[in-house]
Coordinates of C-alpha atoms in Angstrom, one line a residue:
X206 CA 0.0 0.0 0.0
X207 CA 1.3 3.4 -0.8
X208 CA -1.0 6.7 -0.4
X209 CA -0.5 10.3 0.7
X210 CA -3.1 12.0 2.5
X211 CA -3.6 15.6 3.8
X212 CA -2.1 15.5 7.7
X213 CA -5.5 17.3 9.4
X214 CA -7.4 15.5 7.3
X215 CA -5.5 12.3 8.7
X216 CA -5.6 13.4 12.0
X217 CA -9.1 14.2 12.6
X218 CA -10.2 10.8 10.7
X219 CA -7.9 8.4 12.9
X220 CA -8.8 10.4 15.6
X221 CA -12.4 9.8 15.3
X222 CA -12.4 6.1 14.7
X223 CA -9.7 5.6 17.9
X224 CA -12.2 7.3 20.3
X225 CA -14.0 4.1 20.2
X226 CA -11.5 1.5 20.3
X227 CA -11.9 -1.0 23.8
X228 CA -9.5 -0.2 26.9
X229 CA -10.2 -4.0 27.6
X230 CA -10.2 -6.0 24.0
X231 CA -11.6 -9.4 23.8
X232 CA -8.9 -9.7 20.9
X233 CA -5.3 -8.0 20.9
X234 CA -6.0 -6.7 17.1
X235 CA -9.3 -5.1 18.6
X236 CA -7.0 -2.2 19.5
X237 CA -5.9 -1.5 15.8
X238 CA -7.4 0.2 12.9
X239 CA -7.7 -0.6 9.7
X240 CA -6.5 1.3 6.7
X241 CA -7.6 0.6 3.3
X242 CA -6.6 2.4 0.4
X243 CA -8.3 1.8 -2.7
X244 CA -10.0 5.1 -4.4
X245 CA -9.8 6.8 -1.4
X246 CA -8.7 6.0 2.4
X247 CA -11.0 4.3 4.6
X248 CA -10.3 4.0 8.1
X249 CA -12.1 1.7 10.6
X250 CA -12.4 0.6 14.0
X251 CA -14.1 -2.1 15.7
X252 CA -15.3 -4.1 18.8
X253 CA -18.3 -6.5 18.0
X254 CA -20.3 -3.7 19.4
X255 CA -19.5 -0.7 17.7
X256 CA -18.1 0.1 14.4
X257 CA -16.5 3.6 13.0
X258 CA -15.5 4.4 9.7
X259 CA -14.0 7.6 8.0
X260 CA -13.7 7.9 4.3
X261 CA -10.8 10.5 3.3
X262 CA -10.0 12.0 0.1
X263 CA -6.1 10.5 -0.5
X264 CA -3.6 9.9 -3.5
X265 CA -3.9 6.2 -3.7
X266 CA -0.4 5.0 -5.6
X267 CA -0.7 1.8 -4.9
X268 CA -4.0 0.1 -3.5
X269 CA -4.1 -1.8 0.0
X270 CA -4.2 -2.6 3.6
X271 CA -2.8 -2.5 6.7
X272 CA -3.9 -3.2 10.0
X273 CA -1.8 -0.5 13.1
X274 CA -1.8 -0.2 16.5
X275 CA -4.9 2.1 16.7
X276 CA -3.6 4.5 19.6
X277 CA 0.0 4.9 18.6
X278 CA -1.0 5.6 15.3
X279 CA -3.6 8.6 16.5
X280 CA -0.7 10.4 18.4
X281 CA 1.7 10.2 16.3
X282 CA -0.5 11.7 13.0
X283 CA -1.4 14.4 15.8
X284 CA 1.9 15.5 16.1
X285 CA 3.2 15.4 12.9
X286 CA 4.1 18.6 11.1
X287 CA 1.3 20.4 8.9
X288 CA 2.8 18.7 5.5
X289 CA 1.6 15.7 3.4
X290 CA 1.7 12.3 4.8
X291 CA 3.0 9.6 3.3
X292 CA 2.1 6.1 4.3
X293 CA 3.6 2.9 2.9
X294 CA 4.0 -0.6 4.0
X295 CA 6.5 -3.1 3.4
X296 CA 6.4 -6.3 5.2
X297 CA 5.7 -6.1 8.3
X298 CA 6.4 -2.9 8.7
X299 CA 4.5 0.5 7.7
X300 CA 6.1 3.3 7.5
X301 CA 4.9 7.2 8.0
X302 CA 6.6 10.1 6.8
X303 CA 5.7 13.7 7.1
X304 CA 8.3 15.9 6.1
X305 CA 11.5 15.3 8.2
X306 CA 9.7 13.1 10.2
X307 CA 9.6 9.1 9.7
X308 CA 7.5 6.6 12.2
X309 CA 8.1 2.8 11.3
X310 CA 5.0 1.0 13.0
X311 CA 4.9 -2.8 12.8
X312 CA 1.7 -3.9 11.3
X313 CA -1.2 -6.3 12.6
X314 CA -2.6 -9.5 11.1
X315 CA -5.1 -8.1 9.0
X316 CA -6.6 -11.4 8.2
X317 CA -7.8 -11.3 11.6
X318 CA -9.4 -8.0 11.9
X319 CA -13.2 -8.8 11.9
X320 CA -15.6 -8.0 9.5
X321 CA -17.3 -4.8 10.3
X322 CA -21.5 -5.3 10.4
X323 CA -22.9 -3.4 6.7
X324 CA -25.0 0.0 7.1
X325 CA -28.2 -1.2 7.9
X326 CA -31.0 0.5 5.3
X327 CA -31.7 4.2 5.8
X328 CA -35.0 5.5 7.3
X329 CA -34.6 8.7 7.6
X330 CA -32.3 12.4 8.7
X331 CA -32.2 14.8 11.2
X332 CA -29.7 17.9 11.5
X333 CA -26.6 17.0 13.2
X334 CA -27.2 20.5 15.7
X335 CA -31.0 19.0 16.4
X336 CA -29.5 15.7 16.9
X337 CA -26.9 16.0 19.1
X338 CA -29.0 18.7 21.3
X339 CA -32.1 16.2 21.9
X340 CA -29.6 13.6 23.3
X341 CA -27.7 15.7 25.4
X342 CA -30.9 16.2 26.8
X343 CA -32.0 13.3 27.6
X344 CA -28.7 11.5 28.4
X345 CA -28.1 12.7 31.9
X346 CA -30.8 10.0 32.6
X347 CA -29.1 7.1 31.4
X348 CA -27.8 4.9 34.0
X349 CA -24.1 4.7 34.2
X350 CA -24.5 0.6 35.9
X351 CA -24.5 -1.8 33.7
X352 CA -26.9 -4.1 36.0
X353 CA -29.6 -3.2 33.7
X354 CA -28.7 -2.9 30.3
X355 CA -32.3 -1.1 29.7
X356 CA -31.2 1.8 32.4
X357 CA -28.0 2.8 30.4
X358 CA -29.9 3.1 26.8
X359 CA -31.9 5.8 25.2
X360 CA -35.0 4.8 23.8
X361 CA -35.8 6.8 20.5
X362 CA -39.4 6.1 19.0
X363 CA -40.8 7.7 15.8
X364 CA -43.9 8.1 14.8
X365 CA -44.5 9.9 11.1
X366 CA -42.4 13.0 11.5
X367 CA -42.2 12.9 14.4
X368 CA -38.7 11.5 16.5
X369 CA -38.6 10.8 20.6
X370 CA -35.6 10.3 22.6
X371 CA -36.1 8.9 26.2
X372 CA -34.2 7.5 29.1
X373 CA -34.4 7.2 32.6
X374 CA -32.1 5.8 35.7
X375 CA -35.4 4.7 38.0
X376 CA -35.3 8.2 39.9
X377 CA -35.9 10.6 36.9
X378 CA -36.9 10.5 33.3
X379 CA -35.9 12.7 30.7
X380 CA -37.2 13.3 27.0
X381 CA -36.8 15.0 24.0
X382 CA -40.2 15.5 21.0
X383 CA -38.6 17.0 17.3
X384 CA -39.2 17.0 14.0
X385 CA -37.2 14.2 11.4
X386 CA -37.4 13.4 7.7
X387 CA -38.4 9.6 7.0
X388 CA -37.8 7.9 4.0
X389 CA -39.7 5.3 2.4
X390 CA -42.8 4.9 4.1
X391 CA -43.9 7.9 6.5
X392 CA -46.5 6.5 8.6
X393 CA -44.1 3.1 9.2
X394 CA -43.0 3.6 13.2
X395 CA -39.3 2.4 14.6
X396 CA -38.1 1.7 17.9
X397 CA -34.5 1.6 19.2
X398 CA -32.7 0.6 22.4
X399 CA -29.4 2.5 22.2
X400 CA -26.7 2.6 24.5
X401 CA -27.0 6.6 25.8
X402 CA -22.8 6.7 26.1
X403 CA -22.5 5.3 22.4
X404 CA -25.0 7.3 21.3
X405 CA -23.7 10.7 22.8
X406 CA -20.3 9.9 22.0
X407 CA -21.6 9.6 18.0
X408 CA -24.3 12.7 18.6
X409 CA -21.2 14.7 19.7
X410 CA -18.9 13.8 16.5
X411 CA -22.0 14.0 13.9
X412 CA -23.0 17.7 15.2
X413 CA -22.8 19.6 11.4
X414 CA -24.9 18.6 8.7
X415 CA -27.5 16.3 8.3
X416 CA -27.7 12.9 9.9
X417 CA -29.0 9.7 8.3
X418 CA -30.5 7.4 10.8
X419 CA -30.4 3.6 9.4
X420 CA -32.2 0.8 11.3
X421 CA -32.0 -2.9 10.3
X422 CA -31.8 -5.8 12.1
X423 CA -30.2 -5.7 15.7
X424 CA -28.2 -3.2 14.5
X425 CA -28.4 0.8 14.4
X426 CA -26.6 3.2 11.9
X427 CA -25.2 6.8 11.6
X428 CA -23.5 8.6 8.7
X429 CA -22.8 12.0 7.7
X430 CA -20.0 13.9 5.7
X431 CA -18.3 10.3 5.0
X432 CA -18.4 9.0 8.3
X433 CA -20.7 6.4 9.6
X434 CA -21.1 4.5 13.1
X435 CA -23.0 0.8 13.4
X436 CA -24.0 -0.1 17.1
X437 CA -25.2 -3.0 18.1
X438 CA -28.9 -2.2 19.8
X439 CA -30.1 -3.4 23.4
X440 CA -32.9 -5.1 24.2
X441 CA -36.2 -3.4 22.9
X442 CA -38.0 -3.6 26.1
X443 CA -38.8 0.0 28.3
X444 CA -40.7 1.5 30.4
X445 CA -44.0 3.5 29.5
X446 CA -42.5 6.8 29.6
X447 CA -45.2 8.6 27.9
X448 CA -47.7 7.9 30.7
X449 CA -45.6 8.6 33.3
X450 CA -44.6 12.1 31.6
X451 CA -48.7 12.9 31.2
X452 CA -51.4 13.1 33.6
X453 CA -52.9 16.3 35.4
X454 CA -50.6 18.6 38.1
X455 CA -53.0 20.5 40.4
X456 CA -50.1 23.4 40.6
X457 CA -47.9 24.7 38.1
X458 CA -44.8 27.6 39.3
X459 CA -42.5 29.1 36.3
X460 CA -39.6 30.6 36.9
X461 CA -36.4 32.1 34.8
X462 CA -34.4 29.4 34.2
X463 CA -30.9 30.6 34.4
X464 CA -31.4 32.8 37.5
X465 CA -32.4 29.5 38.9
X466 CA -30.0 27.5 38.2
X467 CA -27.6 30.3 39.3
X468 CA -29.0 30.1 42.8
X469 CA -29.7 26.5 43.1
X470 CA -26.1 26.1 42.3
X471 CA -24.8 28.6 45.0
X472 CA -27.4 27.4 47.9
X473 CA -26.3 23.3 47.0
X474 CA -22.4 24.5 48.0
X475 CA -23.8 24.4 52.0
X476 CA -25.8 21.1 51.1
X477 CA -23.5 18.4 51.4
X478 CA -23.4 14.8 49.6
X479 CA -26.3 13.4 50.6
X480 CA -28.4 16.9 51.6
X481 CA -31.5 17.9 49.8
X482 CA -32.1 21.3 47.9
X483 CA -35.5 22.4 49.4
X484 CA -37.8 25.0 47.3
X485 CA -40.9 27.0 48.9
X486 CA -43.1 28.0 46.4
X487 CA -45.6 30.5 47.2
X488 CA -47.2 33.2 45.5
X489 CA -44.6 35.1 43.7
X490 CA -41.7 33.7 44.9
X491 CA -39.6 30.4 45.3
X492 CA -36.9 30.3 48.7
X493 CA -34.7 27.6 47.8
X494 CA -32.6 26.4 51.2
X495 CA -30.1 23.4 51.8
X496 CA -28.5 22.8 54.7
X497 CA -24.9 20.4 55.4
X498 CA -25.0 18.4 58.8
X499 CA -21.0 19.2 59.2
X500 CA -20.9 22.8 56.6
X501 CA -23.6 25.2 57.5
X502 CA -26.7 26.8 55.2
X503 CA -27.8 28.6 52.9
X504 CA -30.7 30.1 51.5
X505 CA -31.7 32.5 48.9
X506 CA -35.5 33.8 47.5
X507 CA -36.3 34.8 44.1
X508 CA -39.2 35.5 41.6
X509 CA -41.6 33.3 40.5
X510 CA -45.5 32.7 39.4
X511 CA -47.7 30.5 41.4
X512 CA -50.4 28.4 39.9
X513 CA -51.9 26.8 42.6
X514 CA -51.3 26.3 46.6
X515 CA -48.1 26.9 48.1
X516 CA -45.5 24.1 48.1
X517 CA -42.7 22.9 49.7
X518 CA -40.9 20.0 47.9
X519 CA -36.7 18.8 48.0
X520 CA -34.7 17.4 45.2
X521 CA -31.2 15.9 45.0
X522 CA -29.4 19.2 43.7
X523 CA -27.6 17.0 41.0
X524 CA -30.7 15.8 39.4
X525 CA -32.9 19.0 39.6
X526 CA -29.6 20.8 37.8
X527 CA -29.5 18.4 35.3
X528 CA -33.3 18.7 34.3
X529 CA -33.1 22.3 34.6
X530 CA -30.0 22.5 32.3
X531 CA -32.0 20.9 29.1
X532 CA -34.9 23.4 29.3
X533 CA -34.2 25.7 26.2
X534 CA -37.0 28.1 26.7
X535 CA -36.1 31.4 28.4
X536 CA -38.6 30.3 31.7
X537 CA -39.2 26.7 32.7
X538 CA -42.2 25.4 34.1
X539 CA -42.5 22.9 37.1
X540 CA -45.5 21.1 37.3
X541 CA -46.0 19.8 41.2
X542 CA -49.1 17.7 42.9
X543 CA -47.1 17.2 46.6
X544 CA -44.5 17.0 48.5
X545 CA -44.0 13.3 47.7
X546 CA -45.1 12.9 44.4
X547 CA -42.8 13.5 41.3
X548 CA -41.8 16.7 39.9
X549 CA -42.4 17.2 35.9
X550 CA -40.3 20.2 35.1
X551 CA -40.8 21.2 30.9
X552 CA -40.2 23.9 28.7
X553 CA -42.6 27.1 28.8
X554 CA -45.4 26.5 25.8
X555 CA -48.6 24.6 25.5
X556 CA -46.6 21.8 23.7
X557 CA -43.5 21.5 25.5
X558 CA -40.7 19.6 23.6
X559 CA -38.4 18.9 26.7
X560 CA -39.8 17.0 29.8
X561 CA -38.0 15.6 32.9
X562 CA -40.0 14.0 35.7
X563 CA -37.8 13.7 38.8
X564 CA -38.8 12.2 42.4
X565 CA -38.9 14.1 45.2
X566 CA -37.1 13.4 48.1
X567 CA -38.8 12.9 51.9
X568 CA -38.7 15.9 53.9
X569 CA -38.0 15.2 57.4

């Protein structure tokens, strides 16, 4: 193999294919990525559960492939000069050289590099800015434990034009209503266990341009701008968010969302590991207090409108941020019933695109 590629182009292409590859392989040549030079330069990545792939435009001289120590290979094209890099292999050996630099890397059995899984078929697009902002959203409600697969995935439903992210950790739910573009049949309706890290990980890389979603199988798609990401999906089963995000609230407060957070953050410093945020809602204000058994207190009141009797409710700080931070209107609404019941905290508007139910925590 013999090609000559653009080094930032290089860079950023190796770069996004190593972010995947496993700290723990199940097979030593799991840790290498796969170059292959043919009209182009393709380079891919994979660990039976998730596949990346970069197409770059190259000078191909002499078609091939070569299989390299994936992490080696994504510093070293990182810190190589901003000149032409040329790659070529001989034996066992492939070397890189990039004006007066020269990096001899011993090659891989290729052989044994699996075969990655095809792109499913596509179904549809969404922007990459839409697409990556609807699962930041709702990813703070993934699990992080792997006890329960279903707790560490994001759910995403469609129905018509219509796309829905969801996920939820057993104390709070979080999700996300937008607008998509299906192909093919428009009425058909898809559903998708993901796993939330893989999935923000792709949202995050995938940001600019358009998005192609492609389902088939067990297996999830994602291309755009000649890269694409295959993830094997989780099982399909999930809670009934929907129901659970519905239902009537006999009292409503809305308050300024980023003067909130402001002072939920600054009260929570007093509150301790384990310490509740409390908020007193009454009519025109909210007095939001913690208190740390072994720090101190703090307290501090500020606007807000009251739709219904006055309330006082506590939240872990952490998870009453976290809900707060996805709301993209300028207010936030907070629909209450008690003091022990759930919290539903939404956007401002009749049809709110963001919702997070989160528990409340006993007051003693």
């Amino acid at each position: 193999m013999k090609v000559q590629v653009n080094r930032d182009v290089l860079a950023e292409a190796v770069g996004w294919c190593a972010r995947i590859l496993p700290t723990r392989p199940a097979l030593p040549v799991l840790t290498g990525l796969l170059l292959e030079a043919s009209g182009d330069l393709r380079i891919s990545a994979f660990d039976y559960d998730v596949s990346a792939r970069a197409d770059v435009d190259a000078a191909v001289a002499e078609p091939g492939q070569v299989l390299l120590p994936g992490r080696v290979l994504a510093e070293i094209v990182r810190s190589l000069p901003g000149e032409v890099v040329d790659i070529t292999t001989s034996g066992t050996e492939a070397v890189l050289t990039c004006g007066s630099a020269e990096f001899g890397l011993l090659t891989m059995p290729a052989d044994d590099f699996p075969t990655l899984p095809p792109m499913p078929a596509k179904v549809g697009a969404v922007g990459g800015a839409l697409f990556a902002s609807a699962v930041a959203q709702v990813a703070v409600a993934a699990s992080r434990d792997n006890t329960l697969p279903m707790l560490t995935a994001i759910r995403v439903d469609t129905d018509g034009v219509n796309m829905t992210m969801a996920a939820t950790d057993r104390y709070r739910i979080a999700a996300r209503d937008f607008l998509w573009h299906p192909e093919g049949d428009v009425q058909r309706q898809y559903g998708a266990m993901i796993p939330a890290k893989v999935l923000v990980d792709v949202a995050k890389s995938l940001r600019v341009g358009e998005v192609s979603v492609c389902l088939g199988g067990n297996v999830a798609g994602f291309e755009s701008a000649g890269r694409s990401t295959t993830v094997r999906l989780l099982d399909e089963q999930f809670i009934d968010y929907r129901s659970r995000l519905g239902g009537d609230w006999g009292i409503r407060a809305t308050v300024s969302v980023q003067p909130f957070l402001e002072a939920i953050r600054r009260v929570a410093l007093v509150s301790g590991s384990n310490s509740a945020v409390r908020l007193s809602f009454s009519q025109g204000q909210v007095l939001i207090q913690a208190a740390g058994d072994e720090i101190g207190r703090g307290a501090e009141a500020m606007e807000a409108e009251l739709d219904g009797d006055d309330i006082l409710i506590a939240f872990q700080p952490h998870f009453l941020l976290e809900g707060l931070a996805g709301v993209e209107t300028e207010h936030a609404v907070i629909h209450l019933d008690s003091p022990t019941r759930p919290a539903l905290i939404s956007d401002a508007g009749d049809d709110p695109a963001f919702r997070y139910l989160v528990m409340s925590l006993r007051l003693n």
